[in-house]
Coordinates of C-alpha atoms in Angstrom, one line a residue:
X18 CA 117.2 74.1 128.4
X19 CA 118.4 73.0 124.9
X20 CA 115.5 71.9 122.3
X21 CA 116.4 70.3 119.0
X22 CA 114.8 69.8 115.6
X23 CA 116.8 67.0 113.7
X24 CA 115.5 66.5 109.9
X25 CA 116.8 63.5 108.1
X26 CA 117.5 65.2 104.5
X27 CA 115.7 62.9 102.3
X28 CA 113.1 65.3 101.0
X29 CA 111.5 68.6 101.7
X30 CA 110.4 69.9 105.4
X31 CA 106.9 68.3 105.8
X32 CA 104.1 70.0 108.1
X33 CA 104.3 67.4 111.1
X34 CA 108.1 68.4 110.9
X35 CA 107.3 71.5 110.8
X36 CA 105.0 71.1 113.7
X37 CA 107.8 69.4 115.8
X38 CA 110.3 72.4 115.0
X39 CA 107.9 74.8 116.0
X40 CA 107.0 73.3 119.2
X41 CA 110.8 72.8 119.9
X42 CA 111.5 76.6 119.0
X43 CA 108.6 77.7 121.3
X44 CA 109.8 75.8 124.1
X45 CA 113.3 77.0 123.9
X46 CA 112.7 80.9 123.3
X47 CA 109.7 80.3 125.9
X48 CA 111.9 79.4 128.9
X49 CA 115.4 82.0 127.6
X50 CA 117.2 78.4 126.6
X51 CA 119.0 77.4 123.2
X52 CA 117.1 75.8 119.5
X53 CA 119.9 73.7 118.2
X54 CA 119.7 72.1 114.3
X55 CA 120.7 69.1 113.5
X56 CA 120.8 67.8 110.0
X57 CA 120.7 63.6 110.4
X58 CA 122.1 62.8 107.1
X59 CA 124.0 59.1 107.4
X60 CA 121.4 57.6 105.0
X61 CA 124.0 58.1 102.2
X62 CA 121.4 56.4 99.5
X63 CA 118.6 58.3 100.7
X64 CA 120.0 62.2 101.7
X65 CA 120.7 64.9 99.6
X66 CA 122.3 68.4 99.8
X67 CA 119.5 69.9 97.9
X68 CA 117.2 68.6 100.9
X69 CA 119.3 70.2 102.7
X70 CA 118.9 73.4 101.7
X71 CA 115.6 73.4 101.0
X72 CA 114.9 72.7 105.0
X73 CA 116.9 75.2 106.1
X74 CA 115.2 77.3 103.6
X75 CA 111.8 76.2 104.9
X76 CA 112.2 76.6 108.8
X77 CA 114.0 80.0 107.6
X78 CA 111.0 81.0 106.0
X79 CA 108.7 80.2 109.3
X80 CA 110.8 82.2 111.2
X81 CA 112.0 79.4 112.8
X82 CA 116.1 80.9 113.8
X83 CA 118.2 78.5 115.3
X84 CA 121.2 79.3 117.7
X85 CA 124.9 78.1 116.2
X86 CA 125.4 76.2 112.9
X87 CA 123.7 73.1 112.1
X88 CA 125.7 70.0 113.1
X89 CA 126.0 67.7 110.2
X90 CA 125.3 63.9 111.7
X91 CA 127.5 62.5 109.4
X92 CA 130.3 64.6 110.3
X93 CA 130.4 63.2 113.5
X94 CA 131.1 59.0 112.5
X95 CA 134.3 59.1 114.3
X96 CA 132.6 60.5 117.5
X97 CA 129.5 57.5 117.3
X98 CA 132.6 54.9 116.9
X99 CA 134.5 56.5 120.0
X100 CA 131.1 55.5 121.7
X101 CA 130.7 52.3 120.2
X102 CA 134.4 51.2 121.6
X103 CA 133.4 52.4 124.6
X104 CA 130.4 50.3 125.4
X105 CA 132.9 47.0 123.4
X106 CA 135.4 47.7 126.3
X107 CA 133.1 48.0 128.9
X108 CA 131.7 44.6 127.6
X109 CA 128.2 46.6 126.9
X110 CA 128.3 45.1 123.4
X111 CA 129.8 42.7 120.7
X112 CA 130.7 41.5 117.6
X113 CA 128.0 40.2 115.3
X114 CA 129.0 37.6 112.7
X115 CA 125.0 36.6 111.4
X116 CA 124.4 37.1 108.3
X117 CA 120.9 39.7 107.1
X118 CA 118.9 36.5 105.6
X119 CA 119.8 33.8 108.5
X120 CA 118.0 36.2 111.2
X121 CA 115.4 37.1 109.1
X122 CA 114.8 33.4 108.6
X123 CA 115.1 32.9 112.6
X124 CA 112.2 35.8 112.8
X125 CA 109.9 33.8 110.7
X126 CA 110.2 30.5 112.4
X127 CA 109.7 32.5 115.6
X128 CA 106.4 34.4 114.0
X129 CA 105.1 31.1 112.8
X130 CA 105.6 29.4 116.5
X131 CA 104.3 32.3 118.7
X132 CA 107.5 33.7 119.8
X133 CA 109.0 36.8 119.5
X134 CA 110.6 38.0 116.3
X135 CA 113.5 39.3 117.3
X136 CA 117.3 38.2 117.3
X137 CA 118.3 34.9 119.1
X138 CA 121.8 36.6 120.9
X139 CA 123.8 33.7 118.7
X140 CA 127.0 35.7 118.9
X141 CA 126.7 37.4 122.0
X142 CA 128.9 35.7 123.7
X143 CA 131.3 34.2 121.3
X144 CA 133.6 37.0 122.0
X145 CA 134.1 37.8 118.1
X146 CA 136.1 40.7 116.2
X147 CA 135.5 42.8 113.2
X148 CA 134.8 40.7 109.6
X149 CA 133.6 41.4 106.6
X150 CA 129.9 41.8 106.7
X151 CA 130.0 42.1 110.6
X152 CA 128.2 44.5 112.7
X153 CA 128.2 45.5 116.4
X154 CA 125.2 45.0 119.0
X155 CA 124.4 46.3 122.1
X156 CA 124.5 43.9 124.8
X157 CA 120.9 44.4 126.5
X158 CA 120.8 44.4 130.0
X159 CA 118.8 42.0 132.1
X160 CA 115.0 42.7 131.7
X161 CA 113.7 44.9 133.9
X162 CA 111.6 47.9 133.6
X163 CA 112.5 50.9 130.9
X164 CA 110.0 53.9 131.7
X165 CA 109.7 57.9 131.8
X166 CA 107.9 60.1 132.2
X167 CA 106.6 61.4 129.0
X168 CA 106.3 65.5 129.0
X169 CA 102.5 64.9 126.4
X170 CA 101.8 61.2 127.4
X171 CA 102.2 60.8 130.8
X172 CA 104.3 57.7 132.4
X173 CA 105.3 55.0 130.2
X174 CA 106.8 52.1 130.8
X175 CA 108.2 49.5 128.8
X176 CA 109.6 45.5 130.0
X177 CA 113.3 45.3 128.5
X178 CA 112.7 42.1 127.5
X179 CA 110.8 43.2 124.7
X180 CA 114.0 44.6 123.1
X181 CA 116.5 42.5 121.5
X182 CA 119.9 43.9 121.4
X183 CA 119.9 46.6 118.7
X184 CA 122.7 47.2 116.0
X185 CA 125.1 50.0 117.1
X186 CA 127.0 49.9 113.7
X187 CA 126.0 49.0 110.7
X188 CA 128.4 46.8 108.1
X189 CA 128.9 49.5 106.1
X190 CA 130.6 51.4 109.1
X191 CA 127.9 53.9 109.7
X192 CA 125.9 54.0 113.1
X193 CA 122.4 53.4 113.7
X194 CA 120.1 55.9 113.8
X195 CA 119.5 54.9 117.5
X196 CA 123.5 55.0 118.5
X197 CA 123.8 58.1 116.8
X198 CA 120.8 60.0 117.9
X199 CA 122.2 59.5 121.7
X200 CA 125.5 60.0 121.1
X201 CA 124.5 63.8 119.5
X202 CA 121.8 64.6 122.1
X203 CA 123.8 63.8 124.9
X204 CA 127.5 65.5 123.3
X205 CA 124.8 68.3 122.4
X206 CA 123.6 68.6 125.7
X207 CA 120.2 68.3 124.6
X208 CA 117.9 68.5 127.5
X209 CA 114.4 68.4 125.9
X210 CA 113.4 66.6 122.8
X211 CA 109.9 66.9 121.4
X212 CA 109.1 64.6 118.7
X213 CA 106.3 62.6 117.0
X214 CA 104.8 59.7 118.7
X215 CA 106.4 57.4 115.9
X216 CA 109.5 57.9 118.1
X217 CA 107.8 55.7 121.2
X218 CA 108.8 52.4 120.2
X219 CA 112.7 54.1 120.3
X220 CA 112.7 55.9 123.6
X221 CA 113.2 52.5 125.8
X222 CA 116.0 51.4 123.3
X223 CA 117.5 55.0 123.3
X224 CA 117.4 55.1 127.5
X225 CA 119.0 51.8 127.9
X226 CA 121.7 53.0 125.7
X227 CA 122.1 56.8 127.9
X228 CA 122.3 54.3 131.0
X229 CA 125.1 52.1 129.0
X230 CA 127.4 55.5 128.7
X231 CA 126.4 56.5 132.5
X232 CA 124.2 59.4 131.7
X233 CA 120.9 60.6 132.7
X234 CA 118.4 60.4 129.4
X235 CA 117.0 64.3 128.4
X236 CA 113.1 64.6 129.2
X237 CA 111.1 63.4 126.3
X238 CA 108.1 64.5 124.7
X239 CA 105.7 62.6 121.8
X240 CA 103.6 64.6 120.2
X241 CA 100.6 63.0 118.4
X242 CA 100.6 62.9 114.7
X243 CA 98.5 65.3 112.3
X244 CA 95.9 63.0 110.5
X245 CA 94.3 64.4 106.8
X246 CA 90.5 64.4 106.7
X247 CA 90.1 60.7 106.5
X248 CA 91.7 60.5 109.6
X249 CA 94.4 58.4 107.9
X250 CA 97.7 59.7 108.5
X251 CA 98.9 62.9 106.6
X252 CA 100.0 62.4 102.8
X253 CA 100.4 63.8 99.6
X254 CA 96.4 63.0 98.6
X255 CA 95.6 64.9 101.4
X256 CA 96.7 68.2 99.3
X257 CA 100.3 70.1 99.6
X258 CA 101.9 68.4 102.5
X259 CA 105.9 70.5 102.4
X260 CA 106.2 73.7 103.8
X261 CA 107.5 75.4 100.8
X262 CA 104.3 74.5 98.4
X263 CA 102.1 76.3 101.2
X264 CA 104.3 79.6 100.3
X265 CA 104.4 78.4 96.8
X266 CA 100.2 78.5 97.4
X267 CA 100.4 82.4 98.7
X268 CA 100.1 81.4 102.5
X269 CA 101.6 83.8 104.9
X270 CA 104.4 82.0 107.7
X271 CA 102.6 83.6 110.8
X272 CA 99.4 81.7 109.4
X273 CA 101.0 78.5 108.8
X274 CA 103.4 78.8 112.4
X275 CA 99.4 79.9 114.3
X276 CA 97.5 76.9 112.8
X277 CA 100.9 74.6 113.1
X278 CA 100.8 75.2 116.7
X279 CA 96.9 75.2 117.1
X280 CA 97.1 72.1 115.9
X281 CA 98.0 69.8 119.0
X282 CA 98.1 73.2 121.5
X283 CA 96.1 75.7 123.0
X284 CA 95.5 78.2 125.7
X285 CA 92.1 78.7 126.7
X286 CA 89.5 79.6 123.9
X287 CA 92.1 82.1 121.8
X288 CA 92.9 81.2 118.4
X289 CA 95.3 84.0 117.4
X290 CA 98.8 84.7 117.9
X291 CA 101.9 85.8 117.0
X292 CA 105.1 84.1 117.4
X293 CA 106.5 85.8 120.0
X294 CA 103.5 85.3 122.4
X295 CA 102.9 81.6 121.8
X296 CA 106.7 81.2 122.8
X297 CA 105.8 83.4 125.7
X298 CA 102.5 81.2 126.1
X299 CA 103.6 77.9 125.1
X300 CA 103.7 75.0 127.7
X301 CA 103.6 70.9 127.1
X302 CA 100.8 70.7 129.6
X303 CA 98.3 71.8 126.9
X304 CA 99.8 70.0 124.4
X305 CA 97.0 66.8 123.6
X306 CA 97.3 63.8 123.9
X307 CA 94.8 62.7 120.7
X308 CA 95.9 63.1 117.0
X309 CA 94.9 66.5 115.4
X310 CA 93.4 66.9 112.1
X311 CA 94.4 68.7 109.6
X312 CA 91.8 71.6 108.3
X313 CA 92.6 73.5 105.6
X314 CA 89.2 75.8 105.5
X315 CA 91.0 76.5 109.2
X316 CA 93.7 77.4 107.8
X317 CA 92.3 79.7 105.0
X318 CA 90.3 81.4 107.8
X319 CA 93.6 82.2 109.4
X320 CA 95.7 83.3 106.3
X321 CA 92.7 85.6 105.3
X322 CA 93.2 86.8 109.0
X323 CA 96.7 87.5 108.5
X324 CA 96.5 89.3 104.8
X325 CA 94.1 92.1 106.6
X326 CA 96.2 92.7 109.1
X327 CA 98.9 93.5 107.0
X328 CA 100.2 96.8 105.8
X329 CA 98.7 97.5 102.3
X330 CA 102.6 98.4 100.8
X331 CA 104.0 95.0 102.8
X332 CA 101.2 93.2 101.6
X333 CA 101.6 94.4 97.5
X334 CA 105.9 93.1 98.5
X335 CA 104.4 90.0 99.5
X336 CA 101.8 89.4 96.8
X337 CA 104.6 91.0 93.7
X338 CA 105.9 87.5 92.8
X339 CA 102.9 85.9 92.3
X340 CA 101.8 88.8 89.9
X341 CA 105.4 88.8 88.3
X342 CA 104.2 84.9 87.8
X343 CA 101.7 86.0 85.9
X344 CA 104.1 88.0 83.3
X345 CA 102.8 91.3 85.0
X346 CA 104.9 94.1 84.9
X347 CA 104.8 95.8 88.5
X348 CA 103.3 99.3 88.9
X349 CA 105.2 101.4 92.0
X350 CA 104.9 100.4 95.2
X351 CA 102.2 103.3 96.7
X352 CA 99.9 102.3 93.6
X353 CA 100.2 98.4 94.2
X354 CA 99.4 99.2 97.8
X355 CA 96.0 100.7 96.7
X356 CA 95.1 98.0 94.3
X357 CA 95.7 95.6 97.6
X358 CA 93.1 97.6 100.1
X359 CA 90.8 97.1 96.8
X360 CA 91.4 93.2 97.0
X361 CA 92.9 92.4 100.0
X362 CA 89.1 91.3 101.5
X363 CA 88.8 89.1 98.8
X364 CA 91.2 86.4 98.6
X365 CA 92.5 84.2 101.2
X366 CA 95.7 83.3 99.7
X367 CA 98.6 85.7 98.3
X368 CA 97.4 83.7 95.1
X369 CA 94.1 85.0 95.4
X370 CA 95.1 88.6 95.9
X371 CA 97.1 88.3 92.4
X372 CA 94.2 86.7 90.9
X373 CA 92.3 89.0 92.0
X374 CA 94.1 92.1 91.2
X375 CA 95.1 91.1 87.7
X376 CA 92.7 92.5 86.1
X377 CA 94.2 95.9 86.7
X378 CA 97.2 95.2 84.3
X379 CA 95.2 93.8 81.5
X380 CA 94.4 96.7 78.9
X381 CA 91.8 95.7 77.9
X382 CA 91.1 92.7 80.1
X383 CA 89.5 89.5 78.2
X384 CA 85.3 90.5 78.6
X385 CA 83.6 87.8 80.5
X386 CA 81.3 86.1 77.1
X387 CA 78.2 85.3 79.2
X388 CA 78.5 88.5 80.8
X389 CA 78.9 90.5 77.7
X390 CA 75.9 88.6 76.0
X391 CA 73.6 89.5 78.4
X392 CA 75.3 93.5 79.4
X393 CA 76.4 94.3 76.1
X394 CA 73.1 95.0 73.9
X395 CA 72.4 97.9 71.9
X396 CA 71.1 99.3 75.2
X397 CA 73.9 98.5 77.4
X398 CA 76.3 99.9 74.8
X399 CA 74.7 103.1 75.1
X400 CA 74.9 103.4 78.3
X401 CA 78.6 103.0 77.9
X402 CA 78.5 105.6 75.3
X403 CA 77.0 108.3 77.0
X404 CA 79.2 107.5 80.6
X405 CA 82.4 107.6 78.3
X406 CA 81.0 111.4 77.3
X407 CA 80.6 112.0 80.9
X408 CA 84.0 110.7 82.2
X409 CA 85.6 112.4 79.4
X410 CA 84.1 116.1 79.9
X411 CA 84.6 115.5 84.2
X412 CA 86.7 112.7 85.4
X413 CA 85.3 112.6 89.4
X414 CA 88.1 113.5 91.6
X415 CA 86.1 111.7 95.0
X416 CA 83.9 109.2 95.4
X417 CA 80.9 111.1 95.7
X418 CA 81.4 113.1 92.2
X419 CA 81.3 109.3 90.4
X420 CA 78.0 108.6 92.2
X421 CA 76.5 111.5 91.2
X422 CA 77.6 110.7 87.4
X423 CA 76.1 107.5 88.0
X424 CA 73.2 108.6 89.6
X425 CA 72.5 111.1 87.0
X426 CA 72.8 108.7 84.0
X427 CA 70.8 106.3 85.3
X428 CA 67.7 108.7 86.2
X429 CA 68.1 109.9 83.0
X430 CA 67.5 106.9 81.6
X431 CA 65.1 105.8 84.4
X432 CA 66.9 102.6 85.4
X433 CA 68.3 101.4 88.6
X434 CA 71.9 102.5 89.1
X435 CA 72.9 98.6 88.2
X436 CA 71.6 99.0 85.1
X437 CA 74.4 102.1 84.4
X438 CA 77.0 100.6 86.6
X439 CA 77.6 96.8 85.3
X440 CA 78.3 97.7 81.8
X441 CA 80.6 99.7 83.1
X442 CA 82.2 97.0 85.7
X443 CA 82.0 94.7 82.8
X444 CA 84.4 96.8 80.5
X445 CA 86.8 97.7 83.0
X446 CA 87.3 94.6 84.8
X447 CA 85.9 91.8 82.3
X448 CA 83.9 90.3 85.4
X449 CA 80.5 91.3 86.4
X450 CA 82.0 91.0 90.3
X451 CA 84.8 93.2 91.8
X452 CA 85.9 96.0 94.1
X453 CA 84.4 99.3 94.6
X454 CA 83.9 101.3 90.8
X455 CA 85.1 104.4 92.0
X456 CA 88.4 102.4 93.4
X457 CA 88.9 101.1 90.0
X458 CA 88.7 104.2 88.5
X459 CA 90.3 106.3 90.9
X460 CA 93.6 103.4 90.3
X461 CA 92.8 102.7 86.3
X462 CA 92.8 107.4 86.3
X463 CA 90.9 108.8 82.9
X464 CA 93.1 107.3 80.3
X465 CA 92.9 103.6 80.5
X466 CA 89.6 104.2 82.0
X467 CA 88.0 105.5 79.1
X468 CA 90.7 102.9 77.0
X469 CA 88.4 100.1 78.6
X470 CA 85.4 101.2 77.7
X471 CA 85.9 102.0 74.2
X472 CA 87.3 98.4 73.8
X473 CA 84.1 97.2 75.4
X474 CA 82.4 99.3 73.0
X475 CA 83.7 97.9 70.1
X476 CA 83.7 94.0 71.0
X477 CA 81.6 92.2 69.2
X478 CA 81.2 88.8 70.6
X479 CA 84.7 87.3 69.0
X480 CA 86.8 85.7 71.4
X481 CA 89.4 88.6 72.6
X482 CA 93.2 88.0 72.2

């Protein structure tokens, strides 16, 4: 078995690509066969090398290895025009003198009368050569009956009268994107392609054209698009719509690869897994036939999934960029991991985490205003006062020392424990919600502990720099 993802380089990976490389890859690692790359490039105006780069990047960062270099389609012009001579000698196609504006013109009257818009076979058999402006044709067969069996959609079957005969080579000297798509599948030995269901109206073209060269047509697979909320299809008003803004957006690969494949696929009622087991799992049978829509409170549900399960010290690697975003100087890498079990149940996003942590590296951090109205009175700053004695004469070593300072202070002054502890959240954090006080501490250690609170002490309503 050889699958194949094929990208034309004219911007970045999008997630239905993404979708169809994944299914490809699990298909091909699932059954011990190959995951070729292809890079479709001939649309000179169009393709880029920076595309290029940034898909290979992209399926990179899924995970998503694939076996030998990529082939470069435009590499291979000389081997599409060794097939087009073939089917010219073999009579399978011709010459083509129209010019773009006189069939288009044809199409119209044909629109306007009821028939089919398509071209007229003028030169078909004129028996022409190559010109200036010229292109080549394939020479449709008699109609008759083009149909397969589709791996998602089941049999379909198309009359080959509905296809006129298709451009082989364009007049600049480049093929189509039909010629050339056979030509590399079949040279590549492609067995299995997997694509999106805006490929249907192809497949009858592209088997006509495998029968032309005498070869059996690989089994093909159309998998339904991925519709945004609206059910309209997939776009940029949707939200982030390329692979790399969803790590730009602190979303882990294994999350986006387990809702990518989700999304179309399932087996039974499960809703997590890793890579390896959906390759080992994977299968076109339960693959639907229906568009999917795309959820992204789904997909937060699974990132968040994925950021718990993950070592505290991998997880502070992972989230380091996004606070280095942020102008944060980095503590060491056993301290960052305990600042990430303090915030890891809080964010969904490796964003979130870094939002969530910064606080730590702010000395002082800005003091919430509303929060500091209402926790910052004459009483509250006693409080602070008398904990900042406390700390200072026995910083707690455990958890259950800090309570008991706590405790004490606030029976003292005959007030729930809140009443003691906010202030205090307030002046080390700037936010009147966060993790465990005793974590903070315990991370912040007496110093920069006691740093906070004094700066709490002394603000005095002002916006902080």
């Amino acid at each position: 078995m050889i699958t194949r993802f094929a990208p034309s380089p004219t911007g970045h990976l999008h997630i239905g690509g993404a979708r169809t490389a994944l299914f490809n890859w699990l298909l091909a690692r699932g059954q011990g066969g190959q995951f070729v790359l292809r890079v479709e490039d001939t649309d000179s105006l169009r393709s880029k090398e920076e595309h290029t780069q940034a898909i290979l990047e992209a399926l990179t960062w899924l995970g998503l290895d694939w076996d030998g270099e990529p082939v470069i389609q435009s590499q291979r012009v000389d081997l599409h025009r060794q097939y087009i001579d073939q089917l010219l000698k073999n009579g399978q196609a011709y010459w083509c003198h129209c010019r773009p504006e006189d069939i288009e013109e044809k199409r119209q009257q044909a629109l306007q009368t009821g028939g089919k818009p398509r071209y007229d076979g003028h030169c078909r058999e004129l028996g022409l050569g190559p010109a200036p402006g010229a292109v080549i044709r394939f020479k449709s067969p008699p109609p008759r009956s083009v149909g397969w069996k589709d791996l998602i959609k089941g049999s379909i079957v198309v009359d080959s009268d509905e296809l006129d005969d298709l451009v082989l080579l364009k007049s600049d000297g480049f093929p189509t994107y039909n010629l050339a798509v056979v030509v590399d599948d079949l040279t590549m030995g492609v067995t299995h392609i997997i694509r999106g269901d805006d490929h249907v109206n192809n497949t009858p073209r592209q088997i006509l054209l495998y029968q032309a060269f005498g070869a059996t047509p690989p089994q093909f697979a159309h998998a339904p698009m991925i519709l945004g909320s609206d059910k309209t299809r997939l776009s940029k008003r949707h939200g982030a719509t390329s692979v790399m803004a969803y790590r730009e957006l602190g979303y882990l690969p294994r999350a986006l690869n387990n809702y990518l494949a989700r999304l179309g696929w399932s087996h039974g009622d499960q809703e997590i897994f890793s890579l390896e087991e959906m390759a080992k799992l994977f299968s076109l049978k339960h693959v639907g036939r229906a568009a999917s829509v795309f959820n992204p409170e789904k997909l937060n549900w699974l990132n968040a999934h994925y950021l718990k399960q993950t070592p505290l010290e991998e997880l502070g690697a992972l989230t380091l960029p996004y606070l280095t975003a942020k102008n944060i100087t980095p503590p060491s890498s056993e301290v960052l991991a305990k600042i990430m079990a303090t915030v890891r149940e809080r964010g969904k996003t490796l964003v979130e985490l870094a939002e969530k942590a910064e606080f730590y590296f702010l000395d002082p951090p800005p003091l919430d205003p509303i929060a500091a109205q209402k926790l910052l009175t004459p009483e509250g700053k006693a409080t602070l006062t008398e904990l900042a004695e406390e700390l200072t004469k026995a910083f707690p070593g455990d958890h259950q020392a800090f309570d008991q300072i706590i405790q004490a202070l606030a029976t003292r002054k005959m007030v729930k424990m809140g009443v003691v502890a906010q202030p205090l959240r307030l002046a080390l954090t700037g936010k009147t919600a966060s993790p465990g006080l005793y974590d903070i501490v315990e991370i912040l250690g007496p110093e920069k502990t006691i740093q906070r609170i004094k700066a709490a002490l002394a603000y005095d309503g002002q916006p902080q720099d």
